[in-house]
Coordinates of C-alpha atoms and ligand atoms in Angstrom, one line a residue:
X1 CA 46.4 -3.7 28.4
X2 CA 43.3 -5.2 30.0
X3 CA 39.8 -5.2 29.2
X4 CA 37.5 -3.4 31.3
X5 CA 34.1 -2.9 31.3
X6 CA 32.0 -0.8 33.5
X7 CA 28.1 -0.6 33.9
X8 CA 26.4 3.1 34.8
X9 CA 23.4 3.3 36.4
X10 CA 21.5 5.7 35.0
X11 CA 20.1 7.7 37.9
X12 CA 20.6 10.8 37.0
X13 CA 22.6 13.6 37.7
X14 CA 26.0 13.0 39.5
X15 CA 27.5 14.7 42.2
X16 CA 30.7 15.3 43.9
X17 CA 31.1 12.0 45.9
X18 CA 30.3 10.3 42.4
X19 CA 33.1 12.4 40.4
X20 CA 35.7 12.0 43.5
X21 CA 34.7 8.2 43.6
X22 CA 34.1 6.6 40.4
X23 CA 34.6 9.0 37.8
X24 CA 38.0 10.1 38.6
X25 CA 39.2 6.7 38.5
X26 CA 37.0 5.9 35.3
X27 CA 39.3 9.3 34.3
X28 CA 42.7 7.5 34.9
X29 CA 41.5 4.2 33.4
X30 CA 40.7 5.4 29.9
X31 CA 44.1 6.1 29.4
X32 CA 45.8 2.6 31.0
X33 CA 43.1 -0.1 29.7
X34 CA 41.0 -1.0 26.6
X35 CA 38.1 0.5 28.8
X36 CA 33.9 -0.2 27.6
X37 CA 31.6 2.1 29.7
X38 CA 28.3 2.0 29.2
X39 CA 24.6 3.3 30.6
X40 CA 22.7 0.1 31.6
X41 CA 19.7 1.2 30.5
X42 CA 18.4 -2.5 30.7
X43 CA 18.9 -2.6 34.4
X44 CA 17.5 0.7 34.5
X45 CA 13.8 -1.4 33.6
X46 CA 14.0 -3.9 36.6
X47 CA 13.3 -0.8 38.8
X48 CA 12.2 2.0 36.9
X49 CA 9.8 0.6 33.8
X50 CA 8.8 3.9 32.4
X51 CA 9.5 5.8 29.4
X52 CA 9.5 9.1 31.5
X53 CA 12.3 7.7 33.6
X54 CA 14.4 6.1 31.0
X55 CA 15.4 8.4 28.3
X56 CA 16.3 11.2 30.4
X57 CA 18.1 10.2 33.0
X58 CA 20.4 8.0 30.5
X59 CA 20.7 11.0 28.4
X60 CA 21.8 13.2 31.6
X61 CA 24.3 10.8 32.4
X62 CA 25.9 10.6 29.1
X63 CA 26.2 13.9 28.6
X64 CA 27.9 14.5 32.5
X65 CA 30.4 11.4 32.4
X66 CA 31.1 13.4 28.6
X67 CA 31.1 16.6 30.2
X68 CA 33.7 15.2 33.3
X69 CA 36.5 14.2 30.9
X70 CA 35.4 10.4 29.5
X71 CA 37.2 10.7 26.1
X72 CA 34.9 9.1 23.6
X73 CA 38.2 8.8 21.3
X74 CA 40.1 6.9 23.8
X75 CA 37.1 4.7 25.7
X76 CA 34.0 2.7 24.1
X77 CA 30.9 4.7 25.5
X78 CA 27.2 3.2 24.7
X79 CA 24.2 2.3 25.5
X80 CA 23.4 -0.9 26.8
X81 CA 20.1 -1.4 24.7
X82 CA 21.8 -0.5 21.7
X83 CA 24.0 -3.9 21.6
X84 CA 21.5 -7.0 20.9
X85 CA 24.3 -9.5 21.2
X86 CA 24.2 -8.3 25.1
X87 CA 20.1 -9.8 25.6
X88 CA 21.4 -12.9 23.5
X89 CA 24.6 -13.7 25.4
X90 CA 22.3 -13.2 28.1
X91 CA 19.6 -14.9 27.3
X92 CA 22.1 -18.6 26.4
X93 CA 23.7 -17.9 29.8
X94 CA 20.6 -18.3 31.7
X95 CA 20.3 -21.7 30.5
X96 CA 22.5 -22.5 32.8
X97 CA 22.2 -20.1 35.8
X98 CA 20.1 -21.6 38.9
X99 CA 17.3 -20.6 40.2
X100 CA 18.6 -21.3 43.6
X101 CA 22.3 -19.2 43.2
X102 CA 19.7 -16.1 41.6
X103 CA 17.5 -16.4 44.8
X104 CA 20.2 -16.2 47.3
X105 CA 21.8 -13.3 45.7
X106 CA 21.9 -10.4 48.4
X107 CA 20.9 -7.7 46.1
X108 CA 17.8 -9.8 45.3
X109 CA 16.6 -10.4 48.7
X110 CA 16.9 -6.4 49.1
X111 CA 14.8 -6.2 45.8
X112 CA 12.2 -8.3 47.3
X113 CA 12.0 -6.4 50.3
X114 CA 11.4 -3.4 49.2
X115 CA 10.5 -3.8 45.9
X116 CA 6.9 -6.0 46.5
X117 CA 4.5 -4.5 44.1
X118 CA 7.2 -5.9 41.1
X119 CA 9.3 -8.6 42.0
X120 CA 10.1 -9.0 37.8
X121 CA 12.4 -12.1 36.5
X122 CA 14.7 -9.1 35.4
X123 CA 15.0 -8.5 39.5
X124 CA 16.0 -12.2 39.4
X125 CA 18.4 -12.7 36.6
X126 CA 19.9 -9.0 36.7
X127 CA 23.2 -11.1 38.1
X128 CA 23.2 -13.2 34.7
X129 CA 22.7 -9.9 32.6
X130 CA 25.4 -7.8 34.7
X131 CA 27.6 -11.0 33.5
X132 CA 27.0 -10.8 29.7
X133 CA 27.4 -7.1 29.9
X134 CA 31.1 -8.2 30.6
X135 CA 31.5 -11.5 28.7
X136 CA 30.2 -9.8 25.8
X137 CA 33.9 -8.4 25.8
X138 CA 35.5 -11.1 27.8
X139 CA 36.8 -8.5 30.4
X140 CA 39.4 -9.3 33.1
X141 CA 38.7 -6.4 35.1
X142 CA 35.1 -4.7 36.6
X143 CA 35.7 -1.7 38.4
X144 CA 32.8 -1.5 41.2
X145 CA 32.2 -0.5 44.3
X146 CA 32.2 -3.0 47.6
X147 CA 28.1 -3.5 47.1
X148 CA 28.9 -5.1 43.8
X149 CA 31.2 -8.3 45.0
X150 CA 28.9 -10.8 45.2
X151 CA 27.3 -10.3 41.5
X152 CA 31.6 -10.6 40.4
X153 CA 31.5 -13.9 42.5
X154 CA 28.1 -14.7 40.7
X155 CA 29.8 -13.8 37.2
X156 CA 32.7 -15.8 38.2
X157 CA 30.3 -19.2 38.9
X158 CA 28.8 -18.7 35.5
X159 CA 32.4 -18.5 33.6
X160 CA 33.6 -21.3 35.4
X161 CA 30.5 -23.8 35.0
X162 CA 30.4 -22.1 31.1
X163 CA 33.8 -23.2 30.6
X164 CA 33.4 -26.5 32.2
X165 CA 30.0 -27.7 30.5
X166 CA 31.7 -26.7 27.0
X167 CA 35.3 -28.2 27.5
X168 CA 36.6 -24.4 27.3
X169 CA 38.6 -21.6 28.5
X170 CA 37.0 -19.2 26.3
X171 CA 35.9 -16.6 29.0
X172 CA 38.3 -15.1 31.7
X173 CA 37.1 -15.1 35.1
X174 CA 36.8 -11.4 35.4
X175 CA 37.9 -9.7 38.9
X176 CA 37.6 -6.2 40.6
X177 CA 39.4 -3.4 40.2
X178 CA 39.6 -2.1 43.4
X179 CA 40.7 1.5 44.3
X180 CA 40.6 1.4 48.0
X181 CA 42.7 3.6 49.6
X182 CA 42.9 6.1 46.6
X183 CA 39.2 6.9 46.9
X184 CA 38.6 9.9 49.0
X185 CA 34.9 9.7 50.2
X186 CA 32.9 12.9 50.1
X187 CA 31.0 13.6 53.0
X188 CA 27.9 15.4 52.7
X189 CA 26.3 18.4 53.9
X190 CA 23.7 17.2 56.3
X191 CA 26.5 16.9 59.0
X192 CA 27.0 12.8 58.8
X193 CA 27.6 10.1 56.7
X194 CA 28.7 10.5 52.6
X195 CA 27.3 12.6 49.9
X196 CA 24.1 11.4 48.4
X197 CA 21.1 12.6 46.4
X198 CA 19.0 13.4 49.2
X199 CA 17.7 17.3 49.1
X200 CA 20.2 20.0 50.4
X201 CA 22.8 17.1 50.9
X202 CA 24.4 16.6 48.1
X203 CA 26.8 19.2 45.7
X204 CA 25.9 18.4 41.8
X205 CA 28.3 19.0 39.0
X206 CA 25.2 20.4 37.4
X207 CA 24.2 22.8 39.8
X208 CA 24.6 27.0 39.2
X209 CA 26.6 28.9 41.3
X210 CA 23.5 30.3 43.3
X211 CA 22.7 26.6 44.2
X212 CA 25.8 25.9 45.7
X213 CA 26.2 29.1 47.8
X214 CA 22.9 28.3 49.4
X215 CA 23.1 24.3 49.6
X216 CA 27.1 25.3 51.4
X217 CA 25.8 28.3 53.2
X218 CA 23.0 25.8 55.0
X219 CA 25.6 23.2 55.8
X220 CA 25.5 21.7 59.5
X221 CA 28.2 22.6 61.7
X222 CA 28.1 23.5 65.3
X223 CA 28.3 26.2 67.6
X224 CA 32.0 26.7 67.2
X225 CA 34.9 25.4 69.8
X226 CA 34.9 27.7 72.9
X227 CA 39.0 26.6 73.5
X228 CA 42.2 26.7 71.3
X229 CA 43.1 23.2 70.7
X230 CA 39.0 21.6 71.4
X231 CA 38.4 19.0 68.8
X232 CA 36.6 19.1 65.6
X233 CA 32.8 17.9 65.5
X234 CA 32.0 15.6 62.5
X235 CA 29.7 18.0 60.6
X236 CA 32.9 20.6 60.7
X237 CA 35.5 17.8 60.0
X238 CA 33.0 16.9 56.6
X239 CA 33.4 20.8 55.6
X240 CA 37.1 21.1 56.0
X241 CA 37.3 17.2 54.2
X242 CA 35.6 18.9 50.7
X243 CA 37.8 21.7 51.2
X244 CA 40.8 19.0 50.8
X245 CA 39.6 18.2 46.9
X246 CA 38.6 22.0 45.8
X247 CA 40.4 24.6 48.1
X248 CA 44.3 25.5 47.6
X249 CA 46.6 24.4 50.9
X250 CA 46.6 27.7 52.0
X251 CA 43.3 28.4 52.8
X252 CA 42.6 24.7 54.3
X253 CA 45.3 25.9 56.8
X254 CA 44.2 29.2 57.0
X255 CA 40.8 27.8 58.7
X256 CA 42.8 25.1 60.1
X257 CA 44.4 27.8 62.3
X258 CA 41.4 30.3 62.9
X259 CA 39.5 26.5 64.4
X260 CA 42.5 25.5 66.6
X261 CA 42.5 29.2 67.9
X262 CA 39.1 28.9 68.4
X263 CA 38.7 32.2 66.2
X264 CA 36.7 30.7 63.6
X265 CA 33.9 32.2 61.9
X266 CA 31.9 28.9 60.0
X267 CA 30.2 31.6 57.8
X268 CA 33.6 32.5 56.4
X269 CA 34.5 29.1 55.9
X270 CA 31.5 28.4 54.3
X271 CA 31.7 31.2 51.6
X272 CA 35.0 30.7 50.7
X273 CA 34.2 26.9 50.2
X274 CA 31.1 27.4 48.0
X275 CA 33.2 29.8 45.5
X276 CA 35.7 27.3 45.5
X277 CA 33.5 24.1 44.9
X278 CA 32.1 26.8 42.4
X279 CA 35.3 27.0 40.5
X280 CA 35.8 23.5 40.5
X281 CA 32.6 23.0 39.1
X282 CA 31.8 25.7 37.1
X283 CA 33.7 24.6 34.1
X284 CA 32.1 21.1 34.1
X285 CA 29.1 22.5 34.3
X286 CA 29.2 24.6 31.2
X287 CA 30.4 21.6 29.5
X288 CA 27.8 19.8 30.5
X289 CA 25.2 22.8 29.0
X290 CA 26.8 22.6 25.6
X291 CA 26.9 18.6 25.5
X292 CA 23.0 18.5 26.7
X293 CA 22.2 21.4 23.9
X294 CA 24.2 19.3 20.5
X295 CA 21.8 16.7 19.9
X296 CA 23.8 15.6 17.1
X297 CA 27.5 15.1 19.3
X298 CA 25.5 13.1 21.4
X299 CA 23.8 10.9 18.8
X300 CA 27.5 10.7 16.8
X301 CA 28.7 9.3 20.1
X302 CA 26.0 7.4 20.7
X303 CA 26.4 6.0 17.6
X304 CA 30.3 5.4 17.5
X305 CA 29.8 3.6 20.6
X306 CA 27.8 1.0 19.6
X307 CA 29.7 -0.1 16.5
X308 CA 32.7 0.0 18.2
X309 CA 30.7 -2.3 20.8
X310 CA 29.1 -4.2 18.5
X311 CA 32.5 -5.2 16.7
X312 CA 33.7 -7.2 20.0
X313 CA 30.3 -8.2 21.0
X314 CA 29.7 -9.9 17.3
X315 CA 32.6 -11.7 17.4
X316 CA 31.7 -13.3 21.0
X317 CA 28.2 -14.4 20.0
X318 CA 29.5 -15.7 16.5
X319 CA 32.5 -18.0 18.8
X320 CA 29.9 -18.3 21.4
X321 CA 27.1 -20.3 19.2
X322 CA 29.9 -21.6 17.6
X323 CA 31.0 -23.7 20.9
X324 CA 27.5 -24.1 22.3
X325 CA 27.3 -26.0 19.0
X326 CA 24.6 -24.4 17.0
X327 CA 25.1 -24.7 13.4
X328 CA 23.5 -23.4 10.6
X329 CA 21.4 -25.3 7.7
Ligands
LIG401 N1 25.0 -3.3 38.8 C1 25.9 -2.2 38.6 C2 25.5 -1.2 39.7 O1 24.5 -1.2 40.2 C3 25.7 -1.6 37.3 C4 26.2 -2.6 36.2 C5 25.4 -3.2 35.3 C6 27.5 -3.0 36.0 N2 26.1 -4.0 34.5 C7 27.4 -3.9 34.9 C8 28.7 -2.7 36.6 C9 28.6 -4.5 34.4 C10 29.9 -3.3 36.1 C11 29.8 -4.2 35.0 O2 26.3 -0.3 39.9

């Protein structure tokens, strides 16, 4: 079994694309690694500094990765700010992480862009902490989407120069897990490109059954093919492409037919699709209502978390100091 450890951003609620992309995989790898999944609520404050922003959203995501089947029995779920050995691991491997290497960093020189008003040291250095979050464990494997890469590289640098400046092997050089061809991408509902957050777009888990009816009803499609056989627009293709992770085989090829007779009606298509993403849903969403409304569950698995977290992250720091050579009086 490998380690694995796997940062969530806490931005709130998650929607289809998220559970079809890297929650069902976070699903399968419970059960096949030593898996640590955790809100990085520290990265949360290079971005989003408030209190407003922080709790909830963290809280929201807890409770909908809990709600979607992450086993707290079987995986180590916590919050990043409750594991102090993270900042300190963090804070020895900065010692020896270069301004230059930070500054280059892709996902900085976006930051910078965009970001003017607060260009933070956290903004610089979030590589450095994105490779204790993982060290703290020693993990071998990250899983992570394509946008992520260059920080692995980044976390690789730092393991190899850490190893080399203390005559060690002590940390792994941890590498992707890459899903590639399993993940189906979601497309959204605004007729192009993949589900996202923005309004109308996007299907969340959270959402009531009214929601979805009139977020699917609204979908773009087009004016319907005029000839048997005429091929299918994108904004159509993205309906029938959702219908291929809710809806049973025979009514994808049920529509399938009515298109490529040209006797489609979208508005059918559309209502049978919303009560289907509406069964899929609707369980996880009730889930999701009782998990928000038991403080206490939350705080016991908040709490379990982090001790099972700080158990491997204890022993790191104590080996850790241990190498970098500080002793005690
Ligand atoms: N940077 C990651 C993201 O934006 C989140 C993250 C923080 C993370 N620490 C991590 C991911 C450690 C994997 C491992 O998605």
């Amino acid at each position: 079994m490998e380690t694995v450890v796997s940062g969530i951003r806490s931005t709130g609620n998650l929607h289809l694309g998220n559970y079809f992309g890297a929650l069902k995989n976070f699903l399968r790898m419970q059960h096949e690694n030593h898996c640590y999944f955790f809100i990085a609520d520290y990265h949360s404050l290079t971005t989003h500094p408030t209190p407003e922003d922080l709790h909830g959203s963290s809280k929201q995501v807890l409770v909908e990765y809990l709600a979607a089947g992450l086993d707290p029995e079987i995986v180590t779920i916590y919050m990043q700010s409750d594991i102090p050995e993270i900042p300190e691991l963090y804070l020895l491997l900065n010692m020896n992480a270069y301004k230059g290497e930070l500054e280059r960093c892709t996902s900085f020189k976006e930051k910078i862009r965009n970001q003017t008003e607060n260009i933070n040291a956290g903004l610089l250095t979030y590589p450095v902490l994105m490779a204790a979050d993982v060290l703290i464990h020693r993990a071998t494997k990250v899983p992570v989407g394509k946008d992520q890469e260059q920080h692995l590289e980044m976390m690789r640098t730092f393991v190899a120069r850490f190893n080399r400046m203390y005559k060690t092997e002590y940390f792994p050089e941890p590498l992707a897990y890459n899903f590639g061809e399993q993940l189906i991408k979601i497309p959204g509902l605004d007729g192009s490109g993949k589900m996202g957050k923005s309004e109308g777009n996007g299907i969340f888990l959270a959402d009531d059954p009214a929601a979805i009816r009139k977020k699917v009803m609204r979908a773009v499609t087009d004016s319907g093919p005029l000839t048997p056989g005429q091929e299918m627009s994108e904004p159509v293709r993205n309906l029938f492409t959702i219908m291929q992770v809710v809806s049973t085989p025979e009514t994808i090829s049920h529509f399938r037919e009515k298109f490529d007779h040209a006797e489609i009606r979208y508005g059918d298509l559309k209502q049978q699709l919303a009560e289907d993403i509406i069964a899929f849903t609707s369980p996880i969403r009730e889930k999701i209502l009782q998990i928000s409304a038991d403080n206490n569950y939350l705080k016991k698995v908040a709490r379990q978390g982090a001790e099972k977290a700080r158990e491997s992250a204890s022993k790191t720091i104590r080996e850790v100091r241990q190498i970098i050579g500080f002793k005690s009086f």
